[in-house]
Structure formats: C-alpha cells, structure tokens
C-alpha cells in the first residue's frame, strides 16, 4: 500500500520542525513539491533545505508539480476554488500513480499546519474518493503562522476568558470583527475596512524567516505604514505571506 505523509513544517523557521516531522521525513521516499512559479522558488528551496538538514542520509526523490493557474478575481469565489482543487486532484493523482511505487512513502510539506488554510488534506480525500489509486495517509501537525505571530510579538493569542476567531481578508471585509480576530490570506489589506478607533493590530510577514517584519499599534495609526511596508516587501521578493491579529483592548474591571 502506498503511504502519504502530510507534514506541517512551520511558518518559516527551520527549527520549528517537530521531532515527529523529522521522523516522518526519514520515512520518506518521494517528496512532492508544488511549483508556484519562479518568483516563489525560494519557497520550494526552503522545502529542499528542510530535507537536507533533517534527512541528509535519506535518498529522497523530488517530484515538482506545476501548480495550476488560479483565477484571483472570480465572480464566484467558491466555484473558482473548487475548480482549482479539481485541477490539483488530477495533477496529484497522475503523479502519485507515476512516481510512487506500491511499497513507497511520499511526503507533502505544508506551510504551518496542514489543518489551517491548506488544501492538501482536501485534495487527498478527493483522490481517495475517486478510487483510481489506493493509499493510506497520515497528517503530522506543525506550528502555524498564528503561533509564530503571537510569539514574535510576545503576546497571548487570547485575552482572559475571551474567544478568538480566525478568518480571511475576504471575509473580514464583509464582516467587521466582533471579537479578537486573526486574519490570514489578505492580499487587499482588508484591515482598512475596520473603523473602530480602539482596535489594535499586530502584523507580521515572512514569520520565522530572516526576512521577518513585525509592526504593531493602533490600527488607525499603523495601517498606512503596514501597507507601504507590505508593498515594498512584496516588490522586493516577488511574493509575501503575512498574518495579523486585530484586538480591542479589554476594559479593566472596577
């Protein structure tokens, strides 16, 4: 039976890899790397460095998967994502059948944790449901960008006895936050839609990497600086991954 490991590799610091993840890497025969284009080649290179660092004696074959193009401005977001996932299903299925032998183990390395805004588990479930190839798979958790963000800012994720929600920039723009909110996948700086003057922002980009950038303060004061910094960084590197926490300070009890 083919085996597949979905391994969380943290937000970008090579020492965020868990012992469980290292052990999984040392069971791997084939590493599948999704190729997102030349401008994001350093993301693929980081994955290769993880293998070289933690499984140096393992003869792991690498298979690059050219990620299907995705409509970034669809009229129907859900339908566009589902169509993109179907293309990935066909791509992954064909390459697993071609490059992974019945007795071998493959690995997909997921940024952060595979359970949080990552499609690999969904893709594998759809491949399994199609029944064309048989395999077992295992998920190894990793440190999320949410954890990396709060650690770098030296703040707790939640206030005392209070909830936290995790959402996307797209949803934040349509639903102003009622509680402390972590925002991911925000390419349009949706924090500009938040008008509460008391809200604070804790923002971070390239978390855990040598390029890490951290900014914080009252949202109304920090928003312009964050936008300028974000765009300059994106132009310099060709891509950006950022996360932020929006928080309204708790009212002290009398």
PDB file of C-alpha atoms in Angstrom:
ATOM      1  CA  UNK A   1       0.000   0.000   0.000  1.00  0.00           C
ATOM      2  CA  UNK A   2       1.288   3.437  -0.915  1.00  0.00           C
ATOM      3  CA  UNK A   3       1.679   5.792   2.040  1.00  0.00           C
ATOM      4  CA  UNK A   4       1.482   9.576   2.030  1.00  0.00           C
ATOM      5  CA  UNK A   5       2.646  11.906   4.789  1.00  0.00           C
ATOM      6  CA  UNK A   6       1.290  15.449   5.024  1.00  0.00           C
ATOM      7  CA  UNK A   7       3.877  17.178   7.176  1.00  0.00           C
ATOM      8  CA  UNK A   8       3.474  20.595   8.773  1.00  0.00           C
ATOM      9  CA  UNK A   9       6.811  22.416   8.555  1.00  0.00           C
ATOM     10  CA  UNK A  10       6.035  25.592  10.467  1.00  0.00           C
ATOM     11  CA  UNK A  11       5.788  29.184   9.339  1.00  0.00           C
ATOM     12  CA  UNK A  12       9.331  29.534   8.003  1.00  0.00           C
ATOM     13  CA  UNK A  13      11.924  28.963  10.704  1.00  0.00           C
ATOM     14  CA  UNK A  14      13.790  25.676  10.076  1.00  0.00           C
ATOM     15  CA  UNK A  15      13.897  24.944  13.820  1.00  0.00           C
ATOM     16  CA  UNK A  16      10.097  24.945  14.027  1.00  0.00           C
ATOM     17  CA  UNK A  17      10.158  21.391  12.691  1.00  0.00           C
ATOM     18  CA  UNK A  18       8.947  18.922  15.314  1.00  0.00           C
ATOM     19  CA  UNK A  19      10.656  15.641  16.168  1.00  0.00           C
ATOM     20  CA  UNK A  20       7.588  13.864  14.794  1.00  0.00           C
ATOM     21  CA  UNK A  21       8.051  15.705  11.489  1.00  0.00           C
ATOM     22  CA  UNK A  22      11.766  14.820  11.374  1.00  0.00           C
ATOM     23  CA  UNK A  23      10.955  11.163  11.934  1.00  0.00           C
ATOM     24  CA  UNK A  24       8.370  11.346   9.148  1.00  0.00           C
ATOM     25  CA  UNK A  25      10.896  12.879   6.748  1.00  0.00           C
ATOM     26  CA  UNK A  26      13.196   9.959   7.454  1.00  0.00           C
ATOM     27  CA  UNK A  27      10.475   7.561   6.298  1.00  0.00           C
ATOM     28  CA  UNK A  28      10.005   9.403   3.009  1.00  0.00           C
ATOM     29  CA  UNK A  29      10.973   8.027  -0.406  1.00  0.00           C
ATOM     30  CA  UNK A  30       9.439  10.708  -2.644  1.00  0.00           C
ATOM     31  CA  UNK A  31       8.958  14.404  -1.921  1.00  0.00           C
ATOM     32  CA  UNK A  32       6.264  16.175  -3.932  1.00  0.00           C
ATOM     33  CA  UNK A  33       6.859  19.928  -4.221  1.00  0.00           C
ATOM     34  CA  UNK A  34       4.237  22.206  -5.711  1.00  0.00           C
ATOM     35  CA  UNK A  35       5.914  24.649  -8.111  1.00  0.00           C
ATOM     36  CA  UNK A  36       4.243  28.061  -7.850  1.00  0.00           C
ATOM     37  CA  UNK A  37       6.484  29.770 -10.384  1.00  0.00           C
ATOM     38  CA  UNK A  38       9.938  31.329 -10.467  1.00  0.00           C
ATOM     39  CA  UNK A  39       9.053  34.243  -8.181  1.00  0.00           C
ATOM     40  CA  UNK A  40       8.240  31.813  -5.382  1.00  0.00           C
ATOM     41  CA  UNK A  41      11.123  29.420  -5.979  1.00  0.00           C
ATOM     42  CA  UNK A  42      12.592  30.215  -2.562  1.00  0.00           C
ATOM     43  CA  UNK A  43       9.521  28.539  -1.027  1.00  0.00           C
ATOM     44  CA  UNK A  44      10.414  25.323  -2.850  1.00  0.00           C
ATOM     45  CA  UNK A  45      14.070  25.803  -1.940  1.00  0.00           C
ATOM     46  CA  UNK A  46      13.145  26.011   1.750  1.00  0.00           C
ATOM     47  CA  UNK A  47      11.477  22.616   1.469  1.00  0.00           C
ATOM     48  CA  UNK A  48      14.618  21.153  -0.092  1.00  0.00           C
ATOM     49  CA  UNK A  49      16.725  22.667   2.690  1.00  0.00           C
ATOM     50  CA  UNK A  50      14.475  21.041   5.279  1.00  0.00           C
ATOM     51  CA  UNK A  51      15.142  17.652   3.702  1.00  0.00           C
ATOM     52  CA  UNK A  52      18.904  18.256   3.506  1.00  0.00           C
ATOM     53  CA  UNK A  53      19.020  19.396   7.111  1.00  0.00           C
ATOM     54  CA  UNK A  54      16.863  16.752   8.770  1.00  0.00           C
ATOM     55  CA  UNK A  55      17.107  13.731   6.462  1.00  0.00           C
ATOM     56  CA  UNK A  56      20.628  14.048   4.982  1.00  0.00           C
ATOM     57  CA  UNK A  57      21.185  10.308   4.670  1.00  0.00           C
ATOM     58  CA  UNK A  58      17.846   9.594   3.063  1.00  0.00           C
ATOM     59  CA  UNK A  59      17.851   9.189  -0.726  1.00  0.00           C
ATOM     60  CA  UNK A  60      14.641  11.094  -1.356  1.00  0.00           C
ATOM     61  CA  UNK A  61      13.469  11.628  -4.919  1.00  0.00           C
ATOM     62  CA  UNK A  62      11.880  15.002  -5.668  1.00  0.00           C
ATOM     63  CA  UNK A  63       8.914  15.473  -7.987  1.00  0.00           C
ATOM     64  CA  UNK A  64       7.895  19.018  -8.896  1.00  0.00           C
ATOM     65  CA  UNK A  65       4.208  19.659  -9.530  1.00  0.00           C
ATOM     66  CA  UNK A  66       3.394  22.709 -11.642  1.00  0.00           C
ATOM     67  CA  UNK A  67       0.547  24.327  -9.731  1.00  0.00           C
ATOM     68  CA  UNK A  68      -2.497  25.028 -11.928  1.00  0.00           C
ATOM     69  CA  UNK A  69      -3.230  28.690 -12.588  1.00  0.00           C
ATOM     70  CA  UNK A  70      -5.943  30.124 -10.367  1.00  0.00           C
ATOM     71  CA  UNK A  71      -8.434  32.910 -11.001  1.00  0.00           C
ATOM     72  CA  UNK A  72      -7.578  35.518  -8.352  1.00  0.00           C
ATOM     73  CA  UNK A  73     -10.575  37.760  -9.021  1.00  0.00           C
ATOM     74  CA  UNK A  74     -13.513  35.419  -9.652  1.00  0.00           C
ATOM     75  CA  UNK A  75     -17.148  36.446  -9.570  1.00  0.00           C
ATOM     76  CA  UNK A  76     -17.892  33.179  -7.711  1.00  0.00           C
ATOM     77  CA  UNK A  77     -15.043  32.558  -5.265  1.00  0.00           C
ATOM     78  CA  UNK A  78     -16.283  29.174  -4.042  1.00  0.00           C
ATOM     79  CA  UNK A  79     -16.731  27.819  -7.564  1.00  0.00           C
ATOM     80  CA  UNK A  80     -13.295  29.089  -8.597  1.00  0.00           C
ATOM     81  CA  UNK A  81     -11.594  27.367  -5.660  1.00  0.00           C
ATOM     82  CA  UNK A  82     -13.461  24.121  -6.312  1.00  0.00           C
ATOM     83  CA  UNK A  83     -12.383  24.193  -9.970  1.00  0.00           C
ATOM     84  CA  UNK A  84      -8.775  24.840  -8.923  1.00  0.00           C
ATOM     85  CA  UNK A  85      -8.947  21.954  -6.467  1.00  0.00           C
ATOM     86  CA  UNK A  86     -10.211  19.632  -9.197  1.00  0.00           C
ATOM     87  CA  UNK A  87      -7.204  20.516 -11.337  1.00  0.00           C
ATOM     88  CA  UNK A  88      -4.946  19.762  -8.394  1.00  0.00           C
ATOM     89  CA  UNK A  89      -6.726  16.453  -7.807  1.00  0.00           C
ATOM     90  CA  UNK A  90      -5.988  15.348 -11.377  1.00  0.00           C
ATOM     91  CA  UNK A  91      -2.395  16.584 -11.183  1.00  0.00           C
ATOM     92  CA  UNK A  92      -1.597  14.938  -7.844  1.00  0.00           C
ATOM     93  CA  UNK A  93      -3.372  11.712  -8.755  1.00  0.00           C
ATOM     94  CA  UNK A  94      -1.441  11.302 -12.021  1.00  0.00           C
ATOM     95  CA  UNK A  95       1.917  11.999 -10.381  1.00  0.00           C
ATOM     96  CA  UNK A  96       1.279   9.722  -7.414  1.00  0.00           C
ATOM     97  CA  UNK A  97       0.416   6.918  -9.810  1.00  0.00           C
ATOM     98  CA  UNK A  98       3.531   7.563 -11.901  1.00  0.00           C
ATOM     99  CA  UNK A  99       6.169   8.297  -9.283  1.00  0.00           C
ATOM    100  CA  UNK A 100       5.120   6.454  -6.105  1.00  0.00           C
ATOM    101  CA  UNK A 101       5.534   2.687  -6.048  1.00  0.00           C
ATOM    102  CA  UNK A 102       3.193   0.448  -4.061  1.00  0.00           C
ATOM    103  CA  UNK A 103       5.673  -0.036  -1.213  1.00  0.00           C
ATOM    104  CA  UNK A 104       6.905   3.566  -1.024  1.00  0.00           C
ATOM    105  CA  UNK A 105       6.093   6.602   1.119  1.00  0.00           C
ATOM    106  CA  UNK A 106       5.535  10.100  -0.239  1.00  0.00           C
ATOM    107  CA  UNK A 107       5.551  13.433   1.578  1.00  0.00           C
ATOM    108  CA  UNK A 108       3.876  16.775   1.007  1.00  0.00           C
ATOM    109  CA  UNK A 109       5.335  19.561   3.148  1.00  0.00           C
ATOM    110  CA  UNK A 110       2.662  22.037   4.237  1.00  0.00           C
ATOM    111  CA  UNK A 111       3.440  25.538   5.455  1.00  0.00           C
ATOM    112  CA  UNK A 112       2.379  25.979   9.060  1.00  0.00           C
ATOM    113  CA  UNK A 113      -0.072  23.232   9.917  1.00  0.00           C
ATOM    114  CA  UNK A 114      -1.922  21.143   7.289  1.00  0.00           C
ATOM    115  CA  UNK A 115      -5.260  21.787   9.001  1.00  0.00           C
ATOM    116  CA  UNK A 116      -5.243  25.589   8.658  1.00  0.00           C
ATOM    117  CA  UNK A 117      -5.883  27.144   5.225  1.00  0.00           C
ATOM    118  CA  UNK A 118      -4.059  24.396   3.362  1.00  0.00           C
ATOM    119  CA  UNK A 119      -5.742  22.282   0.693  1.00  0.00           C
ATOM    120  CA  UNK A 120      -3.579  19.134   0.763  1.00  0.00           C
ATOM    121  CA  UNK A 121      -5.880  17.094   3.008  1.00  0.00           C
ATOM    122  CA  UNK A 122      -8.929  18.001   0.907  1.00  0.00           C
ATOM    123  CA  UNK A 123      -7.091  17.080  -2.294  1.00  0.00           C
ATOM    124  CA  UNK A 124      -6.025  13.684  -0.932  1.00  0.00           C
ATOM    125  CA  UNK A 125      -9.557  12.951   0.287  1.00  0.00           C
ATOM    126  CA  UNK A 126     -10.925  13.637  -3.192  1.00  0.00           C
ATOM    127  CA  UNK A 127      -8.267  11.435  -4.789  1.00  0.00           C
ATOM    128  CA  UNK A 128      -9.119   8.623  -2.378  1.00  0.00           C
ATOM    129  CA  UNK A 129     -12.832   9.002  -3.162  1.00  0.00           C
ATOM    130  CA  UNK A 130     -12.164   8.586  -6.888  1.00  0.00           C
ATOM    131  CA  UNK A 131     -10.641   5.173  -6.183  1.00  0.00           C
ATOM    132  CA  UNK A 132      -8.155   5.134  -9.052  1.00  0.00           C
ATOM    133  CA  UNK A 133      -5.153   4.639  -6.759  1.00  0.00           C
ATOM    134  CA  UNK A 134      -5.052   3.130  -3.291  1.00  0.00           C
ATOM    135  CA  UNK A 135      -3.089   4.730  -0.460  1.00  0.00           C
ATOM    136  CA  UNK A 136      -3.028   5.463   3.245  1.00  0.00           C
ATOM    137  CA  UNK A 137      -2.144   8.895   4.568  1.00  0.00           C
ATOM    138  CA  UNK A 138      -1.056  10.451   7.827  1.00  0.00           C
ATOM    139  CA  UNK A 139      -1.032  14.089   8.973  1.00  0.00           C
ATOM    140  CA  UNK A 140       1.807  15.474  11.095  1.00  0.00           C
ATOM    141  CA  UNK A 141       0.961  18.809  12.765  1.00  0.00           C
ATOM    142  CA  UNK A 142       3.139  21.897  12.563  1.00  0.00           C
ATOM    143  CA  UNK A 143       3.494  25.343  14.096  1.00  0.00           C
ATOM    144  CA  UNK A 144       1.074  27.770  12.456  1.00  0.00           C
ATOM    145  CA  UNK A 145       1.722  31.347  11.411  1.00  0.00           C
ATOM    146  CA  UNK A 146      -0.762  32.296  14.123  1.00  0.00           C
ATOM    147  CA  UNK A 147       1.539  30.845  16.779  1.00  0.00           C
ATOM    148  CA  UNK A 148       4.609  32.373  15.129  1.00  0.00           C
ATOM    149  CA  UNK A 149       2.899  35.774  15.017  1.00  0.00           C
ATOM    150  CA  UNK A 150       1.972  35.873  18.693  1.00  0.00           C
ATOM    151  CA  UNK A 151       5.358  34.500  19.750  1.00  0.00           C
ATOM    152  CA  UNK A 152       7.239  37.122  17.742  1.00  0.00           C
ATOM    153  CA  UNK A 153       5.089  39.915  19.179  1.00  0.00           C
ATOM    154  CA  UNK A 154       5.317  38.347  22.662  1.00  0.00           C
ATOM    155  CA  UNK A 155       1.566  38.450  23.227  1.00  0.00           C
ATOM    156  CA  UNK A 156      -1.001  35.795  24.181  1.00  0.00           C
ATOM    157  CA  UNK A 157      -3.405  34.824  21.439  1.00  0.00           C
ATOM    158  CA  UNK A 158      -6.487  35.271  23.614  1.00  0.00           C
ATOM    159  CA  UNK A 159      -7.456  37.743  26.287  1.00  0.00           C
ATOM    160  CA  UNK A 160      -8.549  36.324  29.651  1.00  0.00           C
ATOM    161  CA  UNK A 161     -11.611  34.118  29.173  1.00  0.00           C
ATOM    162  CA  UNK A 162     -12.246  35.616  25.735  1.00  0.00           C
ATOM    163  CA  UNK A 163     -12.772  33.995  22.316  1.00  0.00           C
ATOM    164  CA  UNK A 164     -10.676  34.393  19.188  1.00  0.00           C
ATOM    165  CA  UNK A 165     -11.772  33.903  15.598  1.00  0.00           C
ATOM    166  CA  UNK A 166      -9.598  33.095  12.584  1.00  0.00           C
ATOM    167  CA  UNK A 167     -10.756  34.384   9.229  1.00  0.00           C
ATOM    168  CA  UNK A 168      -9.579  35.604   5.824  1.00  0.00           C
ATOM    169  CA  UNK A 169      -9.213  39.076   4.397  1.00  0.00           C
ATOM    170  CA  UNK A 170     -12.104  38.417   2.047  1.00  0.00           C
ATOM    171  CA  UNK A 171     -14.445  37.580   4.931  1.00  0.00           C
ATOM    172  CA  UNK A 172     -13.158  40.346   7.193  1.00  0.00           C
ATOM    173  CA  UNK A 173     -14.143  42.952   4.620  1.00  0.00           C
ATOM    174  CA  UNK A 174     -17.714  41.661   4.685  1.00  0.00           C
ATOM    175  CA  UNK A 175     -17.928  41.013   8.442  1.00  0.00           C
ATOM    176  CA  UNK A 176     -16.356  43.540  10.810  1.00  0.00           C
ATOM    177  CA  UNK A 177     -14.791  41.698  13.760  1.00  0.00           C
ATOM    178  CA  UNK A 178     -16.861  41.392  16.925  1.00  0.00           C
ATOM    179  CA  UNK A 179     -14.068  39.639  18.868  1.00  0.00           C
ATOM    180  CA  UNK A 180     -10.271  39.411  18.662  1.00  0.00           C
ATOM    181  CA  UNK A 181      -9.594  38.229  15.127  1.00  0.00           C
ATOM    182  CA  UNK A 182      -6.633  36.630  13.351  1.00  0.00           C
ATOM    183  CA  UNK A 183      -6.661  37.395   9.629  1.00  0.00           C
ATOM    184  CA  UNK A 184      -4.896  35.282   7.014  1.00  0.00           C
ATOM    185  CA  UNK A 185      -4.830  35.283   3.204  1.00  0.00           C
ATOM    186  CA  UNK A 186      -5.378  39.022   2.975  1.00  0.00           C
ATOM    187  CA  UNK A 187      -3.985  40.354  -0.281  1.00  0.00           C
ATOM    188  CA  UNK A 188      -6.061  43.534  -0.220  1.00  0.00           C
ATOM    189  CA  UNK A 189      -5.298  44.964   3.249  1.00  0.00           C
ATOM    190  CA  UNK A 190      -8.847  44.378   4.451  1.00  0.00           C
ATOM    191  CA  UNK A 191      -7.945  45.838   7.839  1.00  0.00           C
ATOM    192  CA  UNK A 192      -8.740  49.187   6.204  1.00  0.00           C
ATOM    193  CA  UNK A 193     -12.422  48.273   6.432  1.00  0.00           C
ATOM    194  CA  UNK A 194     -12.271  48.240  10.249  1.00  0.00           C
ATOM    195  CA  UNK A 195     -13.364  51.641  11.560  1.00  0.00           C
ATOM    196  CA  UNK A 196     -13.283  51.139  15.339  1.00  0.00           C
ATOM    197  CA  UNK A 197     -10.655  53.650  16.579  1.00  0.00           C
ATOM    198  CA  UNK A 198      -9.735  51.487  19.575  1.00  0.00           C
ATOM    199  CA  UNK A 199      -8.688  48.389  17.591  1.00  0.00           C
ATOM    200  CA  UNK A 200      -5.014  47.452  17.733  1.00  0.00           C
ATOM    201  CA  UNK A 201      -3.146  45.471  15.075  1.00  0.00           C
ATOM    202  CA  UNK A 202      -0.263  43.023  15.446  1.00  0.00           C
ATOM    203  CA  UNK A 203       1.064  42.348  11.945  1.00  0.00           C
ATOM    204  CA  UNK A 204       3.830  40.067  10.735  1.00  0.00           C
ATOM    205  CA  UNK A 205       5.246  38.986   7.376  1.00  0.00           C
ATOM    206  CA  UNK A 206       7.690  36.187   6.482  1.00  0.00           C
ATOM    207  CA  UNK A 207       7.291  34.968  10.059  1.00  0.00           C
ATOM    208  CA  UNK A 208      10.173  32.917  11.390  1.00  0.00           C
ATOM    209  CA  UNK A 209      12.457  33.693   8.450  1.00  0.00           C
ATOM    210  CA  UNK A 210      15.454  36.046   8.254  1.00  0.00           C
ATOM    211  CA  UNK A 211      13.151  38.462   6.378  1.00  0.00           C
ATOM    212  CA  UNK A 212      10.591  38.633   9.201  1.00  0.00           C
ATOM    213  CA  UNK A 213       8.863  42.018   9.559  1.00  0.00           C
ATOM    214  CA  UNK A 214       6.779  42.995  12.601  1.00  0.00           C
ATOM    215  CA  UNK A 215       4.610  46.075  13.082  1.00  0.00           C
ATOM    216  CA  UNK A 216       2.002  46.870  15.717  1.00  0.00           C
ATOM    217  CA  UNK A 217      -0.017  49.706  17.223  1.00  0.00           C
ATOM    218  CA  UNK A 218      -3.404  51.346  16.965  1.00  0.00           C
ATOM    219  CA  UNK A 219      -4.829  50.292  13.613  1.00  0.00           C
ATOM    220  CA  UNK A 220      -5.726  53.851  12.626  1.00  0.00           C
ATOM    221  CA  UNK A 221      -2.104  54.918  13.178  1.00  0.00           C
ATOM    222  CA  UNK A 222      -0.334  51.845  11.791  1.00  0.00           C
ATOM    223  CA  UNK A 223      -2.397  50.976   8.708  1.00  0.00           C
ATOM    224  CA  UNK A 224      -0.584  53.260   6.254  1.00  0.00           C
ATOM    225  CA  UNK A 225       2.841  52.107   7.429  1.00  0.00           C
ATOM    226  CA  UNK A 226       1.819  48.464   7.154  1.00  0.00           C
ATOM    227  CA  UNK A 227       0.514  48.948   3.613  1.00  0.00           C
ATOM    228  CA  UNK A 228       3.682  50.728   2.490  1.00  0.00           C
ATOM    229  CA  UNK A 229       5.943  48.165   4.171  1.00  0.00           C
ATOM    230  CA  UNK A 230       3.941  45.266   2.782  1.00  0.00           C
ATOM    231  CA  UNK A 231       4.031  46.518  -0.805  1.00  0.00           C
ATOM    232  CA  UNK A 232       7.748  47.302  -0.649  1.00  0.00           C
ATOM    233  CA  UNK A 233       8.487  43.811   0.664  1.00  0.00           C
ATOM    234  CA  UNK A 234       6.296  42.176  -1.971  1.00  0.00           C
ATOM    235  CA  UNK A 235       8.034  44.109  -4.735  1.00  0.00           C
ATOM    236  CA  UNK A 236      11.448  43.177  -3.361  1.00  0.00           C
ATOM    237  CA  UNK A 237      10.814  39.431  -3.006  1.00  0.00           C
ATOM    238  CA  UNK A 238       8.075  38.895  -5.584  1.00  0.00           C
ATOM    239  CA  UNK A 239       5.686  37.425  -3.010  1.00  0.00           C
ATOM    240  CA  UNK A 240       4.538  37.953   0.550  1.00  0.00           C
ATOM    241  CA  UNK A 241       2.917  35.857   3.257  1.00  0.00           C
ATOM    242  CA  UNK A 242       1.551  37.849   6.178  1.00  0.00           C
ATOM    243  CA  UNK A 243      -0.792  37.383   9.108  1.00  0.00           C
ATOM    244  CA  UNK A 244      -2.209  39.773  11.656  1.00  0.00           C
ATOM    245  CA  UNK A 245      -4.244  39.946  14.842  1.00  0.00           C
ATOM    246  CA  UNK A 246      -6.891  42.626  15.388  1.00  0.00           C
ATOM    247  CA  UNK A 247      -7.599  43.255  19.061  1.00  0.00           C
ATOM    248  CA  UNK A 248      -9.690  45.691  21.050  1.00  0.00           C
ATOM    249  CA  UNK A 249      -8.147  46.174  24.490  1.00  0.00           C
ATOM    250  CA  UNK A 250     -10.210  44.760  27.322  1.00  0.00           C
ATOM    251  CA  UNK A 251     -11.985  47.221  29.574  1.00  0.00           C
ATOM    252  CA  UNK A 252     -10.405  46.998  33.071  1.00  0.00           C
ATOM    253  CA  UNK A 253     -12.721  45.682  35.748  1.00  0.00           C
ATOM    254  CA  UNK A 254     -13.566  48.107  38.513  1.00  0.00           C
TER     255      UNK A 254
END
